Coordinates of C-alpha atoms in Angstrom, one line a residue:
M23 CA -59.0 23.1 6.9
N24 CA -58.5 20.2 4.4
L25 CA -56.1 22.4 2.4
L26 CA -54.1 23.2 5.6
A27 CA -53.7 19.4 6.3
G28 CA -51.0 19.4 3.6
D29 CA -51.9 16.2 1.9
I30 CA -55.0 17.0 -0.3
S31 CA -54.6 16.1 -4.0
T32 CA -56.8 17.4 -6.8
N33 CA -56.9 13.9 -8.2
P34 CA -56.7 11.5 -5.2
G35 CA -56.0 7.9 -5.7
P36 CA -53.5 5.2 -4.7
V37 CA -50.0 5.4 -6.0
P38 CA -49.0 2.0 -7.6
V39 CA -45.9 0.3 -6.2
N40 CA -43.8 -2.6 -7.3
P41 CA -44.4 -5.4 -4.8
V42 CA -41.9 -8.1 -4.0
G43 CA -41.6 -10.5 -6.9
A44 CA -43.6 -8.4 -9.3
T45 CA -42.8 -8.4 -13.0
P46 CA -41.1 -5.1 -13.9
K47 CA -42.7 -2.8 -16.4
P48 CA -41.8 -2.6 -20.1
G49 CA -38.6 -0.7 -20.5
A50 CA -37.3 -1.8 -17.0
R51 CA -33.7 -0.9 -16.5
K52 CA -31.0 -3.6 -16.7
R53 CA -28.9 -4.4 -13.7
G54 CA -26.1 -1.9 -13.2
R55 CA -27.4 0.5 -15.8
K56 CA -29.3 3.8 -15.1
P57 CA -32.1 4.7 -17.5
K58 CA -31.7 7.9 -19.5
W59 CA -35.3 8.9 -19.0
P60 CA -36.5 7.4 -15.6
C61 CA -40.0 7.5 -14.4
G62 CA -40.5 10.0 -11.5
I63 CA -42.3 7.4 -9.4
C64 CA -41.0 3.9 -10.2
N65 CA -37.6 5.0 -11.6
Y66 CA -37.9 2.5 -14.6
A67 CA -37.2 3.7 -18.1
C68 CA -39.9 5.6 -19.9
N69 CA -40.4 4.2 -23.4
D70 CA -44.1 3.6 -24.2
N71 CA -47.2 5.5 -23.0
C72 CA -45.4 8.2 -21.0
I73 CA -46.0 11.9 -20.3
M74 CA -43.9 14.7 -19.0
C75 CA -44.8 17.1 -16.2
S76 CA -45.1 20.7 -17.2
S77 CA -43.6 21.9 -13.8
C78 CA -40.7 19.5 -12.9
D79 CA -39.9 18.2 -16.4
R80 CA -39.8 14.6 -15.3
W81 CA -41.3 11.7 -17.3
F82 CA -44.0 9.4 -15.8
H83 CA -45.7 6.2 -17.0
N84 CA -49.4 6.6 -17.5
I85 CA -49.9 3.8 -15.0
C86 CA -47.8 5.4 -12.3
S87 CA -49.3 8.8 -12.8
S88 CA -52.9 7.5 -13.1
A89 CA -53.1 9.3 -16.5
T90 CA -55.8 7.9 -18.8
G91 CA -55.6 7.3 -22.5
E92 CA -57.9 10.3 -23.2
S93 CA -55.6 12.5 -21.2
L94 CA -52.6 11.4 -23.2
H95 CA -54.5 12.0 -26.5
Y96 CA -55.5 15.4 -25.4
H97 CA -52.0 16.5 -24.4
A98 CA -50.7 15.1 -27.6
T99 CA -52.9 17.3 -29.7
H100 CA -52.7 20.4 -27.4
L101 CA -49.0 21.0 -26.8
D102 CA -49.6 24.2 -24.8
A103 CA -51.8 22.3 -22.3
V104 CA -50.5 21.9 -18.7
W105 CA -50.3 18.5 -17.1
L106 CA -49.0 18.2 -13.5
C107 CA -47.7 15.0 -11.9
P108 CA -48.9 13.9 -8.5
L109 CA -45.8 15.3 -6.8
C110 CA -46.2 18.8 -8.2
E111 CA -49.9 18.8 -7.4
D112 CA -49.0 18.1 -3.7
I113 CA -46.3 20.8 -3.7
N114 CA -48.6 23.4 -5.2
L115 CA -51.3 22.6 -2.6
Y116 CA -48.7 22.9 0.2
S117 CA -47.5 26.3 -0.9
S118 CA -51.1 27.7 -1.2
S119 CA -53.2 29.2 1.5
D120 CA -56.9 30.1 2.0
S121 CA -56.3 33.7 1.1
E122 CA -55.0 32.7 -2.3
L123 CA -58.1 30.8 -3.4
D124 CA -60.6 33.1 -5.1
I125 CA -63.6 30.8 -4.7
S126 CA -66.9 31.0 -2.9
N127 CA -66.5 27.6 -1.4
R128 CA -63.1 26.6 -0.2
Y129 CA -63.8 22.9 -1.2
D130 CA -64.6 23.7 -4.8
G131 CA -60.9 23.7 -5.6
L132 CA -60.6 20.1 -4.8
G133 CA -62.9 19.0 -7.5
N134 CA -62.4 21.6 -10.2
V135 CA -58.9 23.1 -10.7
D136 CA -60.2 25.6 -13.2
S137 CA -62.0 27.5 -10.4
V138 CA -58.6 28.3 -8.8
D139 CA -57.3 31.5 -10.4
K140 CA -54.4 32.6 -8.3
I141 CA -52.2 29.5 -8.1
Q142 CA -49.2 30.2 -10.4
I143 CA -48.4 27.1 -12.4
P144 CA -45.6 27.3 -15.0
T145 CA -46.5 26.4 -18.5
A146 CA -44.4 24.5 -21.0
T147 CA -44.2 27.5 -23.3
N148 CA -42.4 29.6 -20.7
T149 CA -39.3 27.5 -20.6
S150 CA -36.1 28.3 -22.3
R151 CA -35.0 25.1 -23.8
P152 CA -36.5 23.8 -27.1
A153 CA -39.4 21.4 -27.3
E154 CA -40.3 20.9 -23.7
R155 CA -43.0 18.3 -24.5
I156 CA -43.4 16.4 -27.7
T157 CA -46.4 14.6 -29.0
P158 CA -47.1 11.3 -27.3
I159 CA -48.8 9.8 -30.3
K160 CA -47.6 8.9 -33.8
L161 CA -48.1 11.5 -36.5
Y162 CA -48.0 11.3 -40.2
R163 CA -48.2 13.8 -43.1
P164 CA -50.2 12.8 -46.2
K165 CA -48.6 13.4 -49.5
D166 CA -49.1 16.7 -51.3
T167 CA -50.2 18.4 -48.0
D168 CA -48.4 20.4 -45.3
D169 CA -50.8 19.4 -42.4
W170 CA -49.8 16.8 -39.8
T171 CA -52.6 14.3 -38.8
C172 CA -52.8 12.3 -35.6
V173 CA -53.2 8.5 -35.7
A174 CA -56.3 7.6 -33.8
K175 CA -54.6 4.9 -31.7
I176 CA -51.9 6.0 -29.3
K177 CA -48.7 4.4 -30.5
K178 CA -45.6 5.5 -28.7
L179 CA -44.1 8.4 -26.7
V180 CA -40.4 8.9 -26.7
P181 CA -38.5 11.7 -25.0
L182 CA -36.8 14.4 -27.0
K183 CA -33.6 13.2 -28.6
L184 CA -30.8 15.7 -29.2
R185 CA -27.6 15.7 -31.1
R186 CA -24.7 18.0 -31.0
T187 CA -23.7 19.8 -34.3
N188 CA -21.2 22.6 -35.1
K189 CA -23.9 25.1 -34.4
G190 CA -24.9 23.7 -31.1
W191 CA -27.6 21.2 -29.8
S192 CA -30.6 20.5 -32.1
C193 CA -33.4 18.0 -32.4
V194 CA -32.8 14.7 -34.3
K195 CA -36.3 14.4 -35.7
P196 CA -38.3 17.5 -34.9
G197 CA -42.0 17.0 -35.1
P198 CA -44.8 19.6 -35.7
Q199 CA -45.0 22.7 -33.6
M200 CA -41.4 22.1 -32.4
N201 CA -38.9 24.9 -31.9
T202 CA -35.7 23.7 -33.7
K203 CA -33.6 26.6 -32.8
T204 CA -30.1 25.5 -31.7
T205 CA -28.5 26.5 -28.4
S206 CA -24.9 26.8 -27.4
H207 CA -25.3 24.4 -24.4
P208 CA -27.4 21.2 -23.9
P209 CA -30.7 21.8 -22.2
K210 CA -30.7 21.5 -18.4
R211 CA -33.2 19.0 -16.9
D212 CA -33.6 20.8 -13.6
P213 CA -33.5 24.6 -13.1
G214 CA -32.0 26.2 -10.0
G215 CA -28.3 25.5 -10.3
F216 CA -28.3 21.9 -9.3
K217 CA -27.5 19.0 -11.7
A218 CA -30.3 16.5 -12.3
H219 CA -28.5 13.6 -10.6
N220 CA -28.2 15.8 -7.4
K221 CA -32.0 15.6 -7.0
R222 CA -33.5 12.3 -6.1
S223 CA -35.8 10.5 -3.7
L224 CA -34.7 9.2 -0.3
N225 CA -34.4 5.6 0.6
I226 CA -35.3 4.8 4.2
V227 CA -35.0 1.7 6.3
N228 CA -36.7 1.1 9.7
I229 CA -34.8 -1.6 11.5
S230 CA -34.9 -3.2 15.0
C231 CA -31.3 -4.2 15.9
N232 CA -31.6 -6.0 19.3
G233 CA -28.0 -4.9 19.9
I234 CA -26.0 -3.4 16.9
R235 CA -22.6 -3.6 18.5
G236 CA -22.0 -7.2 17.3
K237 CA -23.9 -6.7 14.1
A238 CA -22.1 -3.7 12.5
P239 CA -21.0 -5.6 9.4
Q240 CA -24.5 -6.8 8.6
F241 CA -25.9 -3.3 9.2
E242 CA -23.2 -1.7 6.9
L243 CA -23.9 -4.3 4.2
L244 CA -27.6 -3.5 4.3
L245 CA -26.9 0.2 3.9
I246 CA -24.6 -0.4 0.9
Q247 CA -26.7 -3.0 -0.8
Q248 CA -30.0 -1.1 -0.6
Q249 CA -28.4 2.4 -1.1
I250 CA -30.0 3.7 2.1
D251 CA -30.0 7.4 2.7
I252 CA -31.7 7.4 6.1
A253 CA -31.7 4.6 8.7
I254 CA -34.1 4.6 11.6
G255 CA -32.9 2.2 14.3
S256 CA -34.2 1.0 17.6
E257 CA -32.8 -1.3 20.4
S258 CA -29.3 -0.2 19.6
K259 CA -28.1 -1.1 23.2
L260 CA -25.2 1.4 23.1
N261 CA -23.8 3.6 25.8
S262 CA -21.7 6.8 26.0
D263 CA -18.5 4.8 26.2
I264 CA -19.0 3.5 22.6
H265 CA -18.2 5.9 19.8
S266 CA -20.5 6.0 16.8
S267 CA -17.5 5.7 14.5
E268 CA -16.8 2.2 15.9
I269 CA -20.1 0.9 14.7
F270 CA -21.5 3.0 11.9
P271 CA -20.0 3.7 8.4
S272 CA -17.9 6.8 8.1
N273 CA -20.1 8.4 5.4
Y274 CA -23.1 8.7 7.7
R275 CA -24.0 11.3 10.3
I276 CA -25.3 9.7 13.4
F277 CA -27.8 11.0 15.9
R278 CA -28.3 8.8 19.0
K279 CA -30.3 8.7 22.2
D280 CA -29.0 5.9 24.4
R281 CA -30.8 4.5 27.4
T282 CA -29.2 5.3 30.8
A283 CA -29.5 1.7 31.9
G284 CA -28.8 -1.4 29.8
G285 CA -30.7 -2.1 26.5
G286 CA -32.9 0.0 24.4
G287 CA -31.8 3.2 22.6
V288 CA -32.6 4.7 19.2
F289 CA -30.6 6.3 16.5
I290 CA -30.9 8.0 13.1
A291 CA -28.2 7.6 10.5
V292 CA -28.2 10.2 7.6
K293 CA -25.8 10.3 4.7
D294 CA -23.3 13.1 5.2
N295 CA -24.2 14.7 1.8
I296 CA -27.8 15.5 3.0
P297 CA -28.3 18.7 5.0
C298 CA -29.8 17.8 8.4
F299 CA -29.8 18.8 12.0
E300 CA -31.2 17.5 15.3
R301 CA -34.4 18.9 16.7
Y302 CA -33.6 19.3 20.4
D303 CA -36.9 21.2 21.1
L304 CA -38.9 18.0 20.4
L305 CA -37.1 15.8 22.9
V306 CA -39.0 14.5 25.9
D307 CA -37.3 13.2 29.1
N308 CA -37.5 9.5 30.0
T309 CA -38.6 8.6 26.5
E310 CA -36.6 6.9 23.8
L311 CA -37.5 9.4 21.1
L312 CA -35.3 11.2 18.6
W313 CA -36.0 13.8 15.8
C314 CA -33.9 15.3 13.0
Q315 CA -34.9 17.7 10.3
I316 CA -33.9 17.6 6.6
T317 CA -34.2 20.9 4.8
H318 CA -35.7 21.2 1.4
Q319 CA -36.8 24.1 -0.8
A320 CA -40.4 22.9 -1.1
Q321 CA -40.9 21.6 2.4
N322 CA -39.0 20.2 5.4
I323 CA -38.8 16.5 6.2
I324 CA -38.7 15.6 9.8
I325 CA -37.5 12.1 10.6
G326 CA -38.3 10.5 14.0
A327 CA -37.1 7.3 15.8
F328 CA -39.2 5.8 18.6
Y329 CA -38.9 2.7 20.8
R330 CA -41.4 1.5 23.4
Q331 CA -40.3 -1.0 25.9
P332 CA -42.7 -4.0 26.0
N333 CA -44.9 -4.8 29.0
I334 CA -44.7 -1.3 30.4
S335 CA -47.3 1.5 31.0
L336 CA -48.5 4.1 28.5
D337 CA -46.1 6.8 29.6
A338 CA -44.0 6.4 26.4
L339 CA -47.0 6.9 24.1
L340 CA -48.2 9.8 26.2
N341 CA -44.8 11.5 25.8
L342 CA -44.8 10.8 22.1
D343 CA -48.2 12.5 21.9
V344 CA -46.7 15.6 23.6
S345 CA -43.7 15.7 21.2
L346 CA -46.0 15.4 18.1
T347 CA -48.1 18.2 19.4
T348 CA -45.0 20.4 19.8
L349 CA -43.9 19.4 16.3
R350 CA -47.3 20.2 14.7
N351 CA -47.3 23.7 16.3
S352 CA -43.8 24.5 15.2
S353 CA -43.8 23.0 11.7
P354 CA -47.4 22.5 10.6
T355 CA -46.7 21.8 6.9
A356 CA -43.6 19.6 7.4
C357 CA -43.5 16.0 6.1
I358 CA -43.3 13.7 9.1
V359 CA -41.8 10.2 8.9
L360 CA -41.8 8.4 12.2
G361 CA -40.5 4.9 12.5
G362 CA -39.5 2.5 15.2
D363 CA -40.4 -0.5 17.3
F364 CA -43.7 0.4 19.0
N365 CA -44.4 -3.1 20.5
V366 CA -48.1 -2.9 19.9
P367 CA -49.1 -6.6 19.0
G368 CA -52.4 -7.9 17.9
L369 CA -53.5 -5.0 15.7
D370 CA -54.2 -5.5 12.0
W371 CA -53.3 -2.2 10.3
R372 CA -54.9 -3.3 7.0
D373 CA -58.3 -2.3 8.4
G374 CA -57.6 -1.2 12.0
H375 CA -60.8 -2.6 13.3
L376 CA -61.0 -5.1 16.1
A377 CA -63.9 -6.2 18.1
H378 CA -62.1 -5.7 21.4
R379 CA -59.1 -3.4 21.7
N380 CA -56.9 -3.0 24.7
Q381 CA -55.8 0.4 26.1
L382 CA -52.5 0.3 24.3
Q383 CA -54.0 -0.3 20.9
E384 CA -56.6 2.4 21.5
K385 CA -53.9 4.9 22.4
I386 CA -51.7 4.3 19.3
I387 CA -54.8 4.6 17.0
D388 CA -55.8 7.9 18.8
I389 CA -52.3 9.3 18.3
S390 CA -52.4 8.4 14.6
N391 CA -55.9 10.0 14.1
D392 CA -55.2 13.2 16.2
H393 CA -52.0 14.1 14.4
L394 CA -53.3 13.0 10.9
L395 CA -50.7 10.3 10.5
T396 CA -51.0 7.2 8.3
Q397 CA -49.3 3.9 9.1
K398 CA -47.7 2.4 6.0
V399 CA -46.5 -1.0 7.2
L400 CA -49.3 -3.5 6.4
F401 CA -47.3 -6.8 6.7
N402 CA -45.9 -8.7 9.7
T403 CA -42.4 -7.7 10.8
R404 CA -41.7 -10.2 13.6
R405 CA -42.2 -14.0 13.6
H406 CA -42.1 -15.7 17.0
Q407 CA -40.6 -19.2 17.4
N408 CA -44.1 -20.6 18.1
G409 CA -45.3 -19.4 14.6
T410 CA -47.2 -16.3 15.7
E411 CA -46.6 -13.1 13.7
N412 CA -47.2 -9.4 14.6
T413 CA -46.6 -6.0 13.1
L414 CA -44.4 -4.3 15.6
D415 CA -42.1 -2.1 13.5
L416 CA -44.3 0.7 12.3
L417 CA -43.8 3.7 9.9
F418 CA -46.1 6.7 10.3
T419 CA -46.2 9.6 7.9
S420 CA -48.2 12.8 7.5
H421 CA -47.9 12.7 3.7
P422 CA -48.9 9.1 2.6
S423 CA -48.7 10.0 -1.1
L424 CA -45.0 10.8 -0.8
V425 CA -44.0 7.6 1.0
H426 CA -44.3 4.5 -1.2
S427 CA -42.7 1.2 -2.0
V428 CA -42.9 0.0 1.6
R429 CA -41.7 -3.6 1.6
P430 CA -40.0 -6.1 4.0
H431 CA -36.4 -7.1 3.9
P432 CA -34.3 -9.6 5.9
G433 CA -33.1 -7.8 9.0
I434 CA -30.2 -8.2 11.4
S435 CA -32.4 -9.6 14.3
D436 CA -35.6 -11.6 14.6
H437 CA -37.4 -8.5 13.2
S438 CA -37.7 -7.8 9.5
A439 CA -36.4 -4.5 8.2
V440 CA -38.9 -2.1 6.6
L441 CA -37.7 -0.4 3.4
A442 CA -39.5 2.7 2.0
T443 CA -39.0 5.5 -0.5
V444 CA -39.8 9.2 0.1
N445 CA -40.6 10.8 -3.2
T446 CA -39.7 14.4 -2.3
K447 CA -36.7 15.5 -4.3
V448 CA -33.8 16.6 -2.0
N449 CA -30.8 18.6 -3.0
I450 CA -27.8 16.5 -2.3
S451 CA -24.5 18.2 -2.2
N452 CA -22.1 15.7 -3.7
K453 CA -18.5 15.9 -2.7
P454 CA -16.1 17.4 -5.3
T455 CA -13.7 15.1 -7.0
R456 CA -10.2 15.3 -5.5
R457 CA -7.2 15.2 -7.9
I458 CA -4.3 13.5 -6.1
P459 CA -0.8 14.0 -7.7
Q460 CA 1.2 10.8 -8.3
W461 CA 4.7 12.0 -7.6
K462 CA 6.3 8.6 -7.9
N463 CA 5.2 8.3 -11.6
I464 CA 6.7 11.5 -13.0
D465 CA 9.5 11.8 -15.5
E466 CA 12.2 13.4 -13.5
D467 CA 14.3 14.7 -16.4
K468 CA 11.4 16.1 -18.2
F469 CA 10.0 17.7 -15.1
R470 CA 13.5 19.2 -14.3
R471 CA 13.8 20.8 -17.7
A472 CA 10.3 22.3 -17.6
A473 CA 11.1 23.7 -14.1
M474 CA 14.3 25.4 -15.4
E475 CA 12.4 26.9 -18.3
N476 CA 9.7 28.3 -16.0
L477 CA 12.5 29.7 -13.7
H478 CA 14.2 31.4 -16.6
G479 CA 10.8 32.8 -17.8
F480 CA 10.2 34.2 -14.3
T481 CA 13.6 35.9 -14.0
E482 CA 13.2 37.4 -17.5
S483 CA 9.8 38.9 -16.7
N484 CA 11.4 41.7 -14.6
P485 CA 10.2 40.7 -11.1
H486 CA 11.8 43.8 -9.6
M487 CA 9.2 45.9 -11.4
R488 CA 6.3 44.2 -9.5
T489 CA 5.4 44.1 -5.8
V490 CA 6.2 41.2 -3.6
D491 CA 2.5 40.0 -3.6
Q492 CA 2.4 40.1 -7.4
D493 CA 5.7 38.2 -7.7
W494 CA 4.4 35.5 -5.3
K495 CA 1.1 35.1 -7.2
H496 CA 3.0 34.8 -10.5
F497 CA 5.3 32.2 -9.0
V498 CA 2.4 30.1 -7.6
K499 CA 0.7 30.2 -11.0
L500 CA 3.8 29.0 -12.8
L501 CA 4.3 26.2 -10.2
N502 CA 0.6 25.0 -10.5
T503 CA 0.9 25.0 -14.3
L504 CA 4.1 22.9 -14.0
V505 CA 2.5 20.4 -11.7
N506 CA -0.7 20.0 -13.6
S507 CA 1.0 19.5 -17.0
H508 CA 3.9 17.2 -16.0
V509 CA 2.7 15.3 -12.9
P510 CA 0.1 12.4 -13.4
H511 CA -3.0 12.8 -11.3
K512 CA -5.5 10.4 -9.9
N513 CA -9.2 11.4 -9.4
F514 CA -10.7 10.3 -6.1
T515 CA -14.5 10.5 -5.6
G516 CA -14.7 9.3 -2.0
N517 CA -16.3 6.2 -0.5
R518 CA -17.0 3.5 -3.1
G519 CA -18.5 0.9 -0.9
A520 CA -17.1 -2.0 1.2
P521 CA -14.1 -3.7 -0.4
W522 CA -14.8 -6.8 1.8
F523 CA -18.2 -7.3 0.1
T524 CA -16.8 -9.9 -2.4
T525 CA -18.6 -11.6 -5.3
S526 CA -19.1 -14.9 -3.4
L527 CA -20.6 -12.9 -0.5
K528 CA -23.0 -11.2 -3.0
K529 CA -24.2 -14.5 -4.2
K530 CA -25.0 -15.7 -0.7
V531 CA -26.9 -12.5 0.1
R532 CA -29.0 -12.8 -3.0
K533 CA -29.8 -16.4 -2.2
R534 CA -30.8 -15.4 1.3
E535 CA -33.2 -12.8 -0.1
K536 CA -34.8 -15.4 -2.3
L537 CA -35.3 -17.8 0.6
Y538 CA -36.8 -14.9 2.6
I539 CA -39.3 -14.0 -0.1
R540 CA -40.3 -17.6 -0.5
A541 CA -40.9 -18.1 3.2
K542 CA -42.7 -14.7 3.4
L543 CA -45.1 -15.6 0.6
S544 CA -45.8 -19.2 1.6
G545 CA -45.7 -19.0 5.4
R546 CA -44.7 -22.6 5.6
E547 CA -42.7 -23.7 8.7
D548 CA -40.1 -25.7 6.7
H549 CA -39.4 -22.7 4.4
W550 CA -38.8 -20.5 7.5
D551 CA -36.5 -23.1 9.0
Q552 CA -34.4 -23.1 5.8
F553 CA -34.2 -19.3 5.7
T554 CA -33.2 -19.1 9.4
A555 CA -30.5 -21.7 8.9
Y556 CA -29.1 -20.1 5.8
Q557 CA -29.3 -16.6 7.4
N558 CA -27.0 -17.7 10.2
T559 CA -24.6 -19.0 7.6
V560 CA -24.6 -15.7 5.7
N561 CA -24.1 -13.7 8.9
K562 CA -21.0 -15.8 9.8
A563 CA -19.6 -15.3 6.3
I564 CA -20.2 -11.5 6.5
R565 CA -18.4 -11.2 9.9
R566 CA -15.5 -13.4 8.7
S567 CA -15.1 -11.3 5.5
K568 CA -15.0 -8.0 7.5
R569 CA -12.6 -9.5 10.1
N570 CA -10.2 -10.6 7.4
H571 CA -10.3 -7.2 5.7
I572 CA -9.4 -5.5 9.0
G573 CA -6.6 -8.0 9.6
E574 CA -5.1 -7.1 6.2
I575 CA -5.2 -3.4 7.1
V576 CA -3.5 -4.0 10.5
N577 CA -0.8 -6.3 9.1
T578 CA -0.2 -4.1 6.0
S579 CA 3.3 -2.7 5.2
Q580 CA 1.7 0.7 4.3
P581 CA 1.5 2.8 7.5
K582 CA -0.6 5.5 5.7
K583 CA -3.4 3.0 5.0
F584 CA -3.3 1.8 8.6
W585 CA -3.5 5.2 10.2
R586 CA -6.2 6.3 7.8
F587 CA -8.3 3.4 9.2
I588 CA -7.5 4.3 12.8
R589 CA -8.5 8.0 12.3
S590 CA -11.8 7.0 10.7
R591 CA -12.6 5.0 13.9
R592 CA -11.8 7.9 16.2
K593 CA -14.0 10.6 14.7
D594 CA -17.7 10.9 15.1
K595 CA -19.9 12.7 12.6
T596 CA -22.6 13.8 15.1
E597 CA -22.3 17.5 14.8
N598 CA -25.2 19.5 13.4
R599 CA -24.8 20.6 9.8
C600 CA -26.1 24.0 8.6
P601 CA -28.7 23.7 5.9
S602 CA -27.8 24.8 2.4
L603 CA -29.0 28.2 1.3
K604 CA -30.0 26.7 -2.1
G605 CA -32.0 23.8 -0.5

C-alpha cells in the first residue's frame, strides 16, 4: 500500500532549498549566465563535491542529494557502481508494482534496495558515450609504476571535459578506467530525441488577484521576471464578455472558470509550449474549481485552481473532496498540485495542531489526510491592516519531494504570491526559428543576374523531356536556392519579453523586492509601511510604462505593427492541445 501511494523513497529525507536571502553555494551562477553543469535540484553550477546520476546523467551537489562523503569515496573507487538521484528513485518506485517485487515482505524494499531483484535500473557501463562518470576524487600515479592511487581526502569532482579534434570528440585529460575512443558527434546529455535544454523543471506561481482586469501589467511583469511556466490564479473577477487575450500574455494558454455573479473566479495559465488539456470530468457545479493535465512520459501532472468564498458554508470544501476522489480513481499515480485561496484562517500549517479547531479547519485537514496531500506553504500570505497575518493561499501536492523552493513574493493585491518549483522534467516543444527574408536589403542588380542565369539553366535542361510536376519541382528548387543565397534573412525566435520593461523599471522592481524581504523578516510596522508606499509607486510606474508602449503602437506609422497588436488581442488560446506522442 505504501508503494502504491506514489511518494515512497528508498532514502527518505528533506530536500534542501535556498531560502530568501540565503548565501548561494560555491559555484553559483552569475547573473545572466547559465551554468554548463547545473545541479539537478538547485540549478547552481557543479564544481566541488558533486556526483552524477547513473540513470538521468545529471549532476548533483552532495548537499542537495544527501550523499555522504563515504558514498562519494565509494563511487570514486567503484566506477561501475550505480548511484540514483532522489528524482530517479521516485520515478522507479512510481513505475513499479507489487507483482514486480520478489520479496517476502513488501516493506523490505524500503530499507534494503538489494532485496529488490526485478526493478530494471540502467548502469553507467551500458551507455554509448565515453566516460559516463569520472572519479570524484583526486588521483595520482607514483613514479615508476602503472597503478593509479586514490588520495584519502576527497578533493574535487569536475564533469567530463571534451574537445573536438580532426578525428571527432575526445577527452581532454582522461583518467584511469576511461574509454577514450573518439566519436563522430558530441555526446548527448539526454536520450530520447529531445535536446537537454528542452527538459527542465516547472516554475509555478499561486496568486490571489482581487480583480486582474486592472492589474494585467503587474501580472505580466511577474510572469516575465520569474520565468513562470504555470500560474494558478484566484479572484480573477472576470466574465464571459472579457476575452482572455485582453488580459493575459499571448504566449500562454488560459483555462478559466468565471463566477456567474460578480467577483470570484479562478484561472490556470500554462505556457503554450507545454502540452496540456483541461479535465472536464473533474469539474463540480457551483464550485470555483478548475483542473488541467500536463502529460509527461514518466507521470502526469495535474494542476488545480480552487477558491473558497469567505464566510460561507462548507459546500465548497465538500465539492472539492468529491472532485479529488474522482481524480484519485481515474489517475491514482498522477502528481497533483492544487493551489488557490482557501480562506481558512487561524491554522498554523507548520505543526497543524491547535487546541480548539473549528469545523472549517477540521474539514481542510481531513481532506489533506484522506487524499494523501501535503501542504507546502508554511509562511503567512496575507497581512491585514490591523497587523494580523494568516496563511490563506495554500499549495497542496501528492508528491512533496518533487515540489520545493516554496517562497513568498510580492503579489498584485494584499496577498503575497507563492512561488514554487516542480522537479519533474517536462518535454517542452520549443517553437522553430523562423527565417524572414529582408527584401528591401537585397542587391537588385546581383539578384537579377542570378535569376537570369537560373532561367537559362532551366531552359537548357530540356524541360520538355520531363513531366509537368517534375518541371515545377525543379523550378521551385531553383527559386528557393536563389532566395536563400541572394536575399538577406532575419531569424525570429518568438516572444522575447516585454519591451516596455525598461532598465529604470527593473531597478524599481528590485528595490521593491528588497523592501518586501526586509519587512517579511523583521515584521516591523514601519518596514511594512515603507514597502506598501513604494509598492504603490512601482505599480503606477508599471501601468504608465505599459500605457506609453501601447500609445506608441497605436500612433505608429507602420500599419503592420499596429494590426499585429490588434490581432493578438482578439485571439484566445483556450483550446485544448493534444499531448505530444514523445512526451
